Coordinates of N, CA and C in Angstrom, one line a residue:
X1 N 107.1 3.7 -78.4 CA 107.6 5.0 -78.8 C 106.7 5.7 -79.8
X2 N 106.5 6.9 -79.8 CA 105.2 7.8 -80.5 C 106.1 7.7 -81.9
X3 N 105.2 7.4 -82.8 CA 105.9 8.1 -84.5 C 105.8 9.2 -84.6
X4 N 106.8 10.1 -85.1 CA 107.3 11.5 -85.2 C 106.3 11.9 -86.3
X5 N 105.7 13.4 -86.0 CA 105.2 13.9 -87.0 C 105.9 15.1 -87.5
X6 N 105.5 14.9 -89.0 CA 106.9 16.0 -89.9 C 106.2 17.7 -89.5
X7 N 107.2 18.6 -89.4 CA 106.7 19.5 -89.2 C 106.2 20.1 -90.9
X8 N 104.8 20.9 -90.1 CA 104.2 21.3 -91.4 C 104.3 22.8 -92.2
X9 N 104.7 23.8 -90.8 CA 105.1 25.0 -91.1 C 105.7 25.5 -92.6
X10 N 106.7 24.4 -92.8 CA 107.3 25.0 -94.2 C 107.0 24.4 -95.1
X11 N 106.1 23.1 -95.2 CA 105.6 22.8 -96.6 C 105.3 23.9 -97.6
X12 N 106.2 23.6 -98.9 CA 106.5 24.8 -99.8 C 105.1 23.9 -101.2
X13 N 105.6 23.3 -101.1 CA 104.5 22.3 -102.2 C 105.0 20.6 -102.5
X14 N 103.9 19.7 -102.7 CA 103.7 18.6 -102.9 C 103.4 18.1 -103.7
X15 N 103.6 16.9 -104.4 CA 103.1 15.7 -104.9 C 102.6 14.8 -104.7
X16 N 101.5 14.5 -104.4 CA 100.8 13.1 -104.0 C 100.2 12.4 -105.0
X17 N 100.9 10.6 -104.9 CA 99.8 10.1 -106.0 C 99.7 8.7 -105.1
X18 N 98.7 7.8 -106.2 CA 98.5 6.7 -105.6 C 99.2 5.8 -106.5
X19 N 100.1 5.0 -106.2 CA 100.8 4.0 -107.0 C 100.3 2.5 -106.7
X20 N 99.8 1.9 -108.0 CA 99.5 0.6 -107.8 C 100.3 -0.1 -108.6
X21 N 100.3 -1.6 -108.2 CA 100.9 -2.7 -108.6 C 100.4 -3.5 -109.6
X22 N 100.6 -3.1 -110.6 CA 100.4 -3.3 -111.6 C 101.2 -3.4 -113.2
X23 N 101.3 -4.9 -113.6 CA 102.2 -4.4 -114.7 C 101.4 -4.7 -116.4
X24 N 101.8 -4.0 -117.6 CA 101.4 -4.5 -118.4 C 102.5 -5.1 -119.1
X25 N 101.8 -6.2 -120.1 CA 102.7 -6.7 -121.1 C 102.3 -6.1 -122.9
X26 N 102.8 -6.3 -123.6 CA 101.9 -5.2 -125.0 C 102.6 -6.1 -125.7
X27 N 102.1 -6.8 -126.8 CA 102.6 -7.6 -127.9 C 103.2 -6.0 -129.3
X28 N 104.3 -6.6 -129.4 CA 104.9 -5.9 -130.1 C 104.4 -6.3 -131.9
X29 N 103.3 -6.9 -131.9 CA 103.1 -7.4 -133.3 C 101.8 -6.5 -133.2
X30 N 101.0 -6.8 -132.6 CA 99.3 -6.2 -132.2 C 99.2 -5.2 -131.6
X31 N 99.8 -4.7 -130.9 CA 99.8 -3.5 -130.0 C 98.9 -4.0 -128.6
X32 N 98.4 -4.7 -128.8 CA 97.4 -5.2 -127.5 C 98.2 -5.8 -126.1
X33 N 97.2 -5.0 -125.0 CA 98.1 -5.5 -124.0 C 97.4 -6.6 -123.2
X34 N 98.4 -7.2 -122.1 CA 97.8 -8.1 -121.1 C 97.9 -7.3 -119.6
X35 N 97.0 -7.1 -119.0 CA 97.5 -6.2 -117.4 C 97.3 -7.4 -116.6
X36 N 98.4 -7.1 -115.9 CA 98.4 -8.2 -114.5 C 98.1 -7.1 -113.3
X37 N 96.9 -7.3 -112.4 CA 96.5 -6.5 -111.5 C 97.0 -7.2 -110.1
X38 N 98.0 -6.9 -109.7 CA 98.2 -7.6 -108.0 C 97.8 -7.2 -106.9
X39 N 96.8 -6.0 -106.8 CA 95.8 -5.7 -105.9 C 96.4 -5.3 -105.2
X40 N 97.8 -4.7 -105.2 CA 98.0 -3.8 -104.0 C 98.1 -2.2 -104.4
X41 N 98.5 -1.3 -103.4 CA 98.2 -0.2 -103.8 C 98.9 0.9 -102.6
X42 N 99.6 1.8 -102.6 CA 100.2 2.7 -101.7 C 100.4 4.4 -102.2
X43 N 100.6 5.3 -100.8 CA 100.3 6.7 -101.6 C 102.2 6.6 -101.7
X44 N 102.5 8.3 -102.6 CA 103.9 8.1 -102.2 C 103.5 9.7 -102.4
X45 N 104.8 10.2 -102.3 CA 104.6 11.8 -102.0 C 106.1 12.4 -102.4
X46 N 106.5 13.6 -102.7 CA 107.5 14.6 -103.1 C 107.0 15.8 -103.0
X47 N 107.9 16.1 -101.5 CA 107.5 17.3 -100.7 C 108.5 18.5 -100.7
X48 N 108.5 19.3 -101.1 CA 109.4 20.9 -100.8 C 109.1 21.3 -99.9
X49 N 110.2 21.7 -99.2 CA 110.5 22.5 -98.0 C 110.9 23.7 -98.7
X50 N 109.8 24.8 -97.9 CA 110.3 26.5 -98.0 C 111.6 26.7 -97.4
X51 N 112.3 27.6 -98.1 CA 113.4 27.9 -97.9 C 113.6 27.9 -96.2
X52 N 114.8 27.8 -95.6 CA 114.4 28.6 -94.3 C 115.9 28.4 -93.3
X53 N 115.8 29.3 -92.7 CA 117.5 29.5 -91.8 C 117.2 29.4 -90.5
X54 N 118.5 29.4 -90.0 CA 118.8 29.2 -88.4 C 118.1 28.0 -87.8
X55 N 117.8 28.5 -86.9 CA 117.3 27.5 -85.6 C 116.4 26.4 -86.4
X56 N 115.3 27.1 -86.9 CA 114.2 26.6 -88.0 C 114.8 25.5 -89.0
X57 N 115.7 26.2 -89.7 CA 116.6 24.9 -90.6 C 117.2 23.8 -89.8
X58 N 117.8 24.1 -88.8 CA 118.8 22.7 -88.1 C 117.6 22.2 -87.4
X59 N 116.7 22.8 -86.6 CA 115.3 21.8 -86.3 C 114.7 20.9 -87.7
X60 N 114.3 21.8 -88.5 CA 114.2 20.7 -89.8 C 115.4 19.4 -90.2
X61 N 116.2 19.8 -90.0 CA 117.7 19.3 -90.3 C 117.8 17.9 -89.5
X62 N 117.7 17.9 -88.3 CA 117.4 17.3 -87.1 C 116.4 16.5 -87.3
X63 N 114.9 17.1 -87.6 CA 114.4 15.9 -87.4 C 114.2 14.6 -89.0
X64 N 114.9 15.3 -90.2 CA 115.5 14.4 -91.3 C 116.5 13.4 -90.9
X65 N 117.7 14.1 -90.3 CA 118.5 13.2 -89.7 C 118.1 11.7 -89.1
X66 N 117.2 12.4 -87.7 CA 116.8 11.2 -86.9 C 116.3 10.2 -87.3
X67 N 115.8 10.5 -88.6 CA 114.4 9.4 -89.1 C 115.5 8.3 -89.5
X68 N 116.8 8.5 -89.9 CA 118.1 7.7 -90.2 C 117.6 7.1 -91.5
X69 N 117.3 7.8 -92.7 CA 116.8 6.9 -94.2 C 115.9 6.3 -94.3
X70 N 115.6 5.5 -94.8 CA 114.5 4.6 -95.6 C 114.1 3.6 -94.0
X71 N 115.0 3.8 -93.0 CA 114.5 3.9 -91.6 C 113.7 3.7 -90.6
X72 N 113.4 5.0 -90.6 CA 112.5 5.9 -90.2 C 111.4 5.9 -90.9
X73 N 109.9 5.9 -89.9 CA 108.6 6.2 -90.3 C 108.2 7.8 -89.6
X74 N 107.1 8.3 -90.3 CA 107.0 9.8 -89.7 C 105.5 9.5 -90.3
X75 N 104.8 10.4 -89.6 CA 103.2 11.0 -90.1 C 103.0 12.5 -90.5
X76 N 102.9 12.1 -92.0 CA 102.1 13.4 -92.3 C 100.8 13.7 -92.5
X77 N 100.8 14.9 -91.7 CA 99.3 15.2 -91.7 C 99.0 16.2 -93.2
X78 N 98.6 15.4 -94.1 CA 98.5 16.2 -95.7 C 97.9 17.8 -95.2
X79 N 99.0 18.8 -95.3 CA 98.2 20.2 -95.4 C 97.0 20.7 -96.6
X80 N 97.7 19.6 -98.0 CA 96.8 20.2 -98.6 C 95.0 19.4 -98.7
X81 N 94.9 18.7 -98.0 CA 93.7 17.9 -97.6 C 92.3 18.9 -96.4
X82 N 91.7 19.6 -97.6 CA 90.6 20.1 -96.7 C 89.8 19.5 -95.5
X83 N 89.7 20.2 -95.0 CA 89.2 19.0 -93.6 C 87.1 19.3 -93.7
X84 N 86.1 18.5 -93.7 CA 85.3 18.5 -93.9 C 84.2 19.3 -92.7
X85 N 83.5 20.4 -92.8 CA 83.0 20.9 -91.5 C 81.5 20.2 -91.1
X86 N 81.2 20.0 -89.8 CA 80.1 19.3 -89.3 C 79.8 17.7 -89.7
X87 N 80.5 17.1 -90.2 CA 80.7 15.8 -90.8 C 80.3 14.9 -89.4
X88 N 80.3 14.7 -88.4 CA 80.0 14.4 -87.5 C 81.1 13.6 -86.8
X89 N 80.7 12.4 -86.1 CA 81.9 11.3 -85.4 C 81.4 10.2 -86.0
X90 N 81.6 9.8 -87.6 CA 81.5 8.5 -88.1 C 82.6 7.1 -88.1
X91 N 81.7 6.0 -88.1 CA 82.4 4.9 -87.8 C 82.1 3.9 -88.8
X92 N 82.7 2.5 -88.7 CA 82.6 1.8 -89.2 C 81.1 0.8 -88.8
X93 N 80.5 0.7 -89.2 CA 78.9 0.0 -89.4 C 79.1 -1.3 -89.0
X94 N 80.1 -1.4 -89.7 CA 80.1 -3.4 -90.0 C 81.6 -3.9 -89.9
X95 N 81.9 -4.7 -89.9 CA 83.1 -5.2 -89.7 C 83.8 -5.8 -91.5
X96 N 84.6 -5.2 -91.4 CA 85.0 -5.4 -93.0 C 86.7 -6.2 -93.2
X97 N 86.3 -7.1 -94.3 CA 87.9 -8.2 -94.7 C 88.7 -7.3 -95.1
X98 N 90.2 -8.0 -95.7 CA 91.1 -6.7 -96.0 C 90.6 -7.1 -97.9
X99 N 91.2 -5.9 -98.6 CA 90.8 -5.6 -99.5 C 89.5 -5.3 -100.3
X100 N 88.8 -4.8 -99.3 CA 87.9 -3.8 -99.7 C 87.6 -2.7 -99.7
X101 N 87.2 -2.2 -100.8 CA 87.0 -0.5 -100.9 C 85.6 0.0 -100.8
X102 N 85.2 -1.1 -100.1 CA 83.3 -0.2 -99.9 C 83.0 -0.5 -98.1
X103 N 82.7 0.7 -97.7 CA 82.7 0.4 -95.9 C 81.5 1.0 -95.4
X104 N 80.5 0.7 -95.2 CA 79.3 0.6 -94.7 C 79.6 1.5 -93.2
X105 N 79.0 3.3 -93.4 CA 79.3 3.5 -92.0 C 78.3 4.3 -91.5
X106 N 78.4 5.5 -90.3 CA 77.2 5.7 -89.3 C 77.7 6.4 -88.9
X107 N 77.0 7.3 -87.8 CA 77.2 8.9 -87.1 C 77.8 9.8 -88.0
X108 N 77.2 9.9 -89.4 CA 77.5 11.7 -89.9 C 75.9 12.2 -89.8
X109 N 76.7 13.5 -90.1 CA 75.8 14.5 -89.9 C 75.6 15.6 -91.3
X110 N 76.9 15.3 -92.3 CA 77.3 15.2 -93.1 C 78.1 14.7 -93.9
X111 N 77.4 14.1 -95.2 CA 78.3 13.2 -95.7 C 79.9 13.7 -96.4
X112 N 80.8 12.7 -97.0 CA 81.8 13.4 -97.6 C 81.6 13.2 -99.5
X113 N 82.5 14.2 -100.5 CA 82.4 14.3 -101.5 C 83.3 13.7 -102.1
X114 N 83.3 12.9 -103.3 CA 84.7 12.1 -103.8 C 85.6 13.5 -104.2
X115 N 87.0 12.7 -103.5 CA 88.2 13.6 -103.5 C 88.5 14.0 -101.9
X116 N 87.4 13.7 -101.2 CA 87.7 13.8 -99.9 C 88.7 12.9 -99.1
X117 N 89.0 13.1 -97.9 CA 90.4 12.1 -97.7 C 89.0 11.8 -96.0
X118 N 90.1 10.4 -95.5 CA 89.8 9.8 -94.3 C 91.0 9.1 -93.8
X119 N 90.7 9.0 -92.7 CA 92.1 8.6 -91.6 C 91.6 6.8 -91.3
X120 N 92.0 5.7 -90.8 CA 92.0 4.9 -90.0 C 93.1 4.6 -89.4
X121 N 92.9 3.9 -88.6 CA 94.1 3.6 -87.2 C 95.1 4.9 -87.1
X122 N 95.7 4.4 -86.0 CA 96.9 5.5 -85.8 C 98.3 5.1 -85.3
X123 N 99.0 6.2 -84.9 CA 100.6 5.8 -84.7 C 100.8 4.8 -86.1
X124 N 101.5 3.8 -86.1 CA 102.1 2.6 -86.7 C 101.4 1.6 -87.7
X125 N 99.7 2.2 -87.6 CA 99.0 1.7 -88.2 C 98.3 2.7 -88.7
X126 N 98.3 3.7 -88.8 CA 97.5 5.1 -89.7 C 97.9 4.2 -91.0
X127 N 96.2 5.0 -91.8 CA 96.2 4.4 -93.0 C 95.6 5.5 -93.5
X128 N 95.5 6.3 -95.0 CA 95.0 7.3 -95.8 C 94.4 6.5 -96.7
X129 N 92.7 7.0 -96.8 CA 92.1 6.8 -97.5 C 91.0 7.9 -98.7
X130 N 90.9 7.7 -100.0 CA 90.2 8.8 -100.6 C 89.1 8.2 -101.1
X131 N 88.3 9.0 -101.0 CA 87.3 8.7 -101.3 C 86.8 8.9 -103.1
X132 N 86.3 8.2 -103.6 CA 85.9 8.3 -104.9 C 84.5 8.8 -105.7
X133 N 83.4 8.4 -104.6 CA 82.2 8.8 -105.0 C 81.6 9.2 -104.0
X134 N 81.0 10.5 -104.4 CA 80.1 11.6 -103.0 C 79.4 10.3 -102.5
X135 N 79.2 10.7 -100.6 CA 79.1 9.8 -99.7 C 77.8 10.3 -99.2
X136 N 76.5 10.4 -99.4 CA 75.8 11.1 -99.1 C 74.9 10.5 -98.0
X137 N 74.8 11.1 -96.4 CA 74.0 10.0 -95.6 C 73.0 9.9 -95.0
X138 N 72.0 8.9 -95.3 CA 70.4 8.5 -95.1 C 70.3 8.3 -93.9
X139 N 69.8 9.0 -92.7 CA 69.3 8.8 -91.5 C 70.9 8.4 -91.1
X140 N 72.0 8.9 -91.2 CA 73.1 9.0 -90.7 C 74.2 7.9 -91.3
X141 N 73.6 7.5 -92.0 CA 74.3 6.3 -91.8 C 75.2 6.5 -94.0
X142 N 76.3 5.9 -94.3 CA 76.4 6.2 -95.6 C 77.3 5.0 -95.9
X143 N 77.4 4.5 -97.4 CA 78.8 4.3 -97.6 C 79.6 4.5 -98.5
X144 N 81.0 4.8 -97.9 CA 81.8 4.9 -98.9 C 82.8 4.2 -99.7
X145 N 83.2 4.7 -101.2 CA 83.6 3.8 -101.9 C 85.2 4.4 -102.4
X146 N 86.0 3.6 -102.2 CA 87.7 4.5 -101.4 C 88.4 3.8 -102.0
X147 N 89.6 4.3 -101.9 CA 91.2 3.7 -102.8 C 91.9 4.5 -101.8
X148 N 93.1 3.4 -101.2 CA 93.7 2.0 -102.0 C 92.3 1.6 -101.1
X149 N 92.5 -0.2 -101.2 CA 91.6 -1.3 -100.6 C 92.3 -1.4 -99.2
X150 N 91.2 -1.8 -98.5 CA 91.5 -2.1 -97.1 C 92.8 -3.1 -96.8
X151 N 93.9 -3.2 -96.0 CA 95.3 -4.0 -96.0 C 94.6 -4.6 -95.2
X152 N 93.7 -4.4 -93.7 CA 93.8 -5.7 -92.4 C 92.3 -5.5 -92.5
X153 N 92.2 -6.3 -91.7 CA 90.1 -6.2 -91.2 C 90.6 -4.9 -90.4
X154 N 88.8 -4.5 -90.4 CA 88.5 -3.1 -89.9 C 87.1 -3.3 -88.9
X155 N 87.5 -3.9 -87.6 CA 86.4 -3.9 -87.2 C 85.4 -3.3 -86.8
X156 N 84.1 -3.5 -86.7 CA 82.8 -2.6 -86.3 C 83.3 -1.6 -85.1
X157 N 82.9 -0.1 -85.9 CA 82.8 0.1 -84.4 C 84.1 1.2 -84.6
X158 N 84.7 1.1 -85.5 CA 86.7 1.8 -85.8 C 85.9 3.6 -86.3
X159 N 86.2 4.3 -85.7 CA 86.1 5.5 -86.0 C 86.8 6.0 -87.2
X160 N 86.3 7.2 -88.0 CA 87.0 7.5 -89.2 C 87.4 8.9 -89.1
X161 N 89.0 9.2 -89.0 CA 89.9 10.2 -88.6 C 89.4 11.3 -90.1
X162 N 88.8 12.5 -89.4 CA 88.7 13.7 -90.1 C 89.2 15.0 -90.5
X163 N 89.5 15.0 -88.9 CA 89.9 16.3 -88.5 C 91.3 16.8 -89.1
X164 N 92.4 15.7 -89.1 CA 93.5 15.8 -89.8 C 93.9 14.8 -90.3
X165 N 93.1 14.1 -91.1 CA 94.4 13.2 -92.1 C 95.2 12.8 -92.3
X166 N 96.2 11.9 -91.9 CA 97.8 11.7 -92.2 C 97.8 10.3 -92.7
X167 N 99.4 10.3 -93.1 CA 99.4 8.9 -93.9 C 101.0 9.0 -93.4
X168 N 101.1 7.6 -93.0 CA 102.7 7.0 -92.2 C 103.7 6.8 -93.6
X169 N 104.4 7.4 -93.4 CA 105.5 7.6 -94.4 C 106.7 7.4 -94.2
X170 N 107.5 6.8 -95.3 CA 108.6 6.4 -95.2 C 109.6 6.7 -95.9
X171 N 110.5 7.7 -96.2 CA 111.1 8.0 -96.7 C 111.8 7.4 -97.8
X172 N 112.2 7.5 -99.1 CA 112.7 6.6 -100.3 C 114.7 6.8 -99.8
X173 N 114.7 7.9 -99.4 CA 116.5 7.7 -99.1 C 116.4 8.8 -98.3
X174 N 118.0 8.7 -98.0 CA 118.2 10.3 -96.8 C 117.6 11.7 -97.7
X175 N 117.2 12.6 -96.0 CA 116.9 13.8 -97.2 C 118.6 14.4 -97.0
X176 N 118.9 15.3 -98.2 CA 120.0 16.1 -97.9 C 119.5 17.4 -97.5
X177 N 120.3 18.0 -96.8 CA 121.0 19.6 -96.5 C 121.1 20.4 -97.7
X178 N 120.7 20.6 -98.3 CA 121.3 22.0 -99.3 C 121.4 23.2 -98.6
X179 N 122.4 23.7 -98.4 CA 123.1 25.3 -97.7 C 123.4 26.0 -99.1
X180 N 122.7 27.0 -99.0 CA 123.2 28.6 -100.1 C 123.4 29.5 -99.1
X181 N 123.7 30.3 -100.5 CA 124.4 31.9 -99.4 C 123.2 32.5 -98.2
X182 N 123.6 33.2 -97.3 CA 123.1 33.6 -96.3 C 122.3 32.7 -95.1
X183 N 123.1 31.0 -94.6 CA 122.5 30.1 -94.0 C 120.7 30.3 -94.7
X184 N 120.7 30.0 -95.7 CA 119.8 29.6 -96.9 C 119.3 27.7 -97.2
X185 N 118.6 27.1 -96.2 CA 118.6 25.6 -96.2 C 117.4 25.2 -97.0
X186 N 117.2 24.2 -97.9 CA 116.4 24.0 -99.0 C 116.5 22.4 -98.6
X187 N 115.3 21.9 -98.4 CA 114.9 20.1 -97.7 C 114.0 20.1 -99.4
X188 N 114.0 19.1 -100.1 CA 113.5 18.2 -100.9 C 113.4 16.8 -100.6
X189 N 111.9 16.2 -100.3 CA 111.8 14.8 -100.2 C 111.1 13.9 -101.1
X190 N 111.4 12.5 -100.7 CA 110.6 11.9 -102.3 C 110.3 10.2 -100.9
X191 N 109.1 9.7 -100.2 CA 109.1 9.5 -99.7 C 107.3 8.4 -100.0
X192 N 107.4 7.0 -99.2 CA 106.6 6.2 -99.9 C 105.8 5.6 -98.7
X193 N 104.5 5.5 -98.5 CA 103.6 4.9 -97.1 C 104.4 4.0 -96.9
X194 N 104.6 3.6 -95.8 CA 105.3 2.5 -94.6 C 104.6 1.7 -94.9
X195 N 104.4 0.5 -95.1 CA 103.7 -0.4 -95.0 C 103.7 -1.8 -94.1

């Protein structure tokens, strides 16, 4: 079964951050801390929906429902993620372990700039990745240096999704319905990568 993509039409505005796993401890005598880094790492997001009525609202309505809570996975394709022009059809170079953030790749034509986003896998395995440091590429070929770290191997050869960006998401709880006057429907979500 295809994972449902959220409609984009009424994104009103968002939140995107990267949350890592990580805790500190701070001596209450010294002030000095101890960080425990557990090397994992996920996006999460808090998205407004534009106001919006009728047909448009209960289609929105509908497709929150279906996802049935913390449930349901969905792809968003980040609107506010510029998409890079002439970048070419780049891939992975080399075959890479999980947890790494440097990926050795090939076929651009133009490199990308830190802050830039990239796609791997798709459906049930789309993964969002950003880039951190301009990607600039020598005889085609470049690498980049990205957060979060790779979760599976990435074998040679895995193309790198440009054109629209998404990251598989999972909803933190049901979204509600808010109804105001004049069939007036208001969607607020607060929602965390599937993993």
């Amino acid at each position: 079964m295809a994972i449902p993509v959220m409609p984009l039409t009424l994104v009103s505005s968002l939140e995107r951050r990267l949350v890592t796993s990580v805790a500190e401890a701070r001596s209450p005598f010294t002030g000095s801390s101890q960080i425990q880094d557990w090397g994992a790492s996920w996006w999460e997001y808090e998205i407004e929906m534009a106001v919006s009525q009728g047909g448009q609202a209960r289609g929105l309505s509908a497709f929150f429902t279906a996802l049935g809570g913390v449930r349901g996975r969905f792809l968003f394709p980040d609107p506010t993620i510029d998409i890079p022009l002439t970048a070419g059809t780049p891939y992975a170079a080399e075959t890479q372990l999980p947890g790494a953030s440097l990926l050795r790749t090939a076929g651009w034509d133009q490199g990308l700039r830190a802050g830039d986003f990239f796609q791997l896998g798709a459906e049930s395995s789309t993964r969002l990745y950003q880039v951190i440091e301009d990607a600039v590429p020598v005889l085609g070929e470049a690498t980049l240096s990205f957060v979060p770290p790779l979760r599976n191997a990435l074998p040679q050869g895995t193309p790198l999704g440009l054109e629209r960006p998404s990251v598989l998401l999972r909803l933190k709880a049901p979204v509600p319905t808010v109804v105001g006057r004049v069939d007036k429907h208001r969607f607020t979500l607060s929602a965390r990568e599937a993993l």
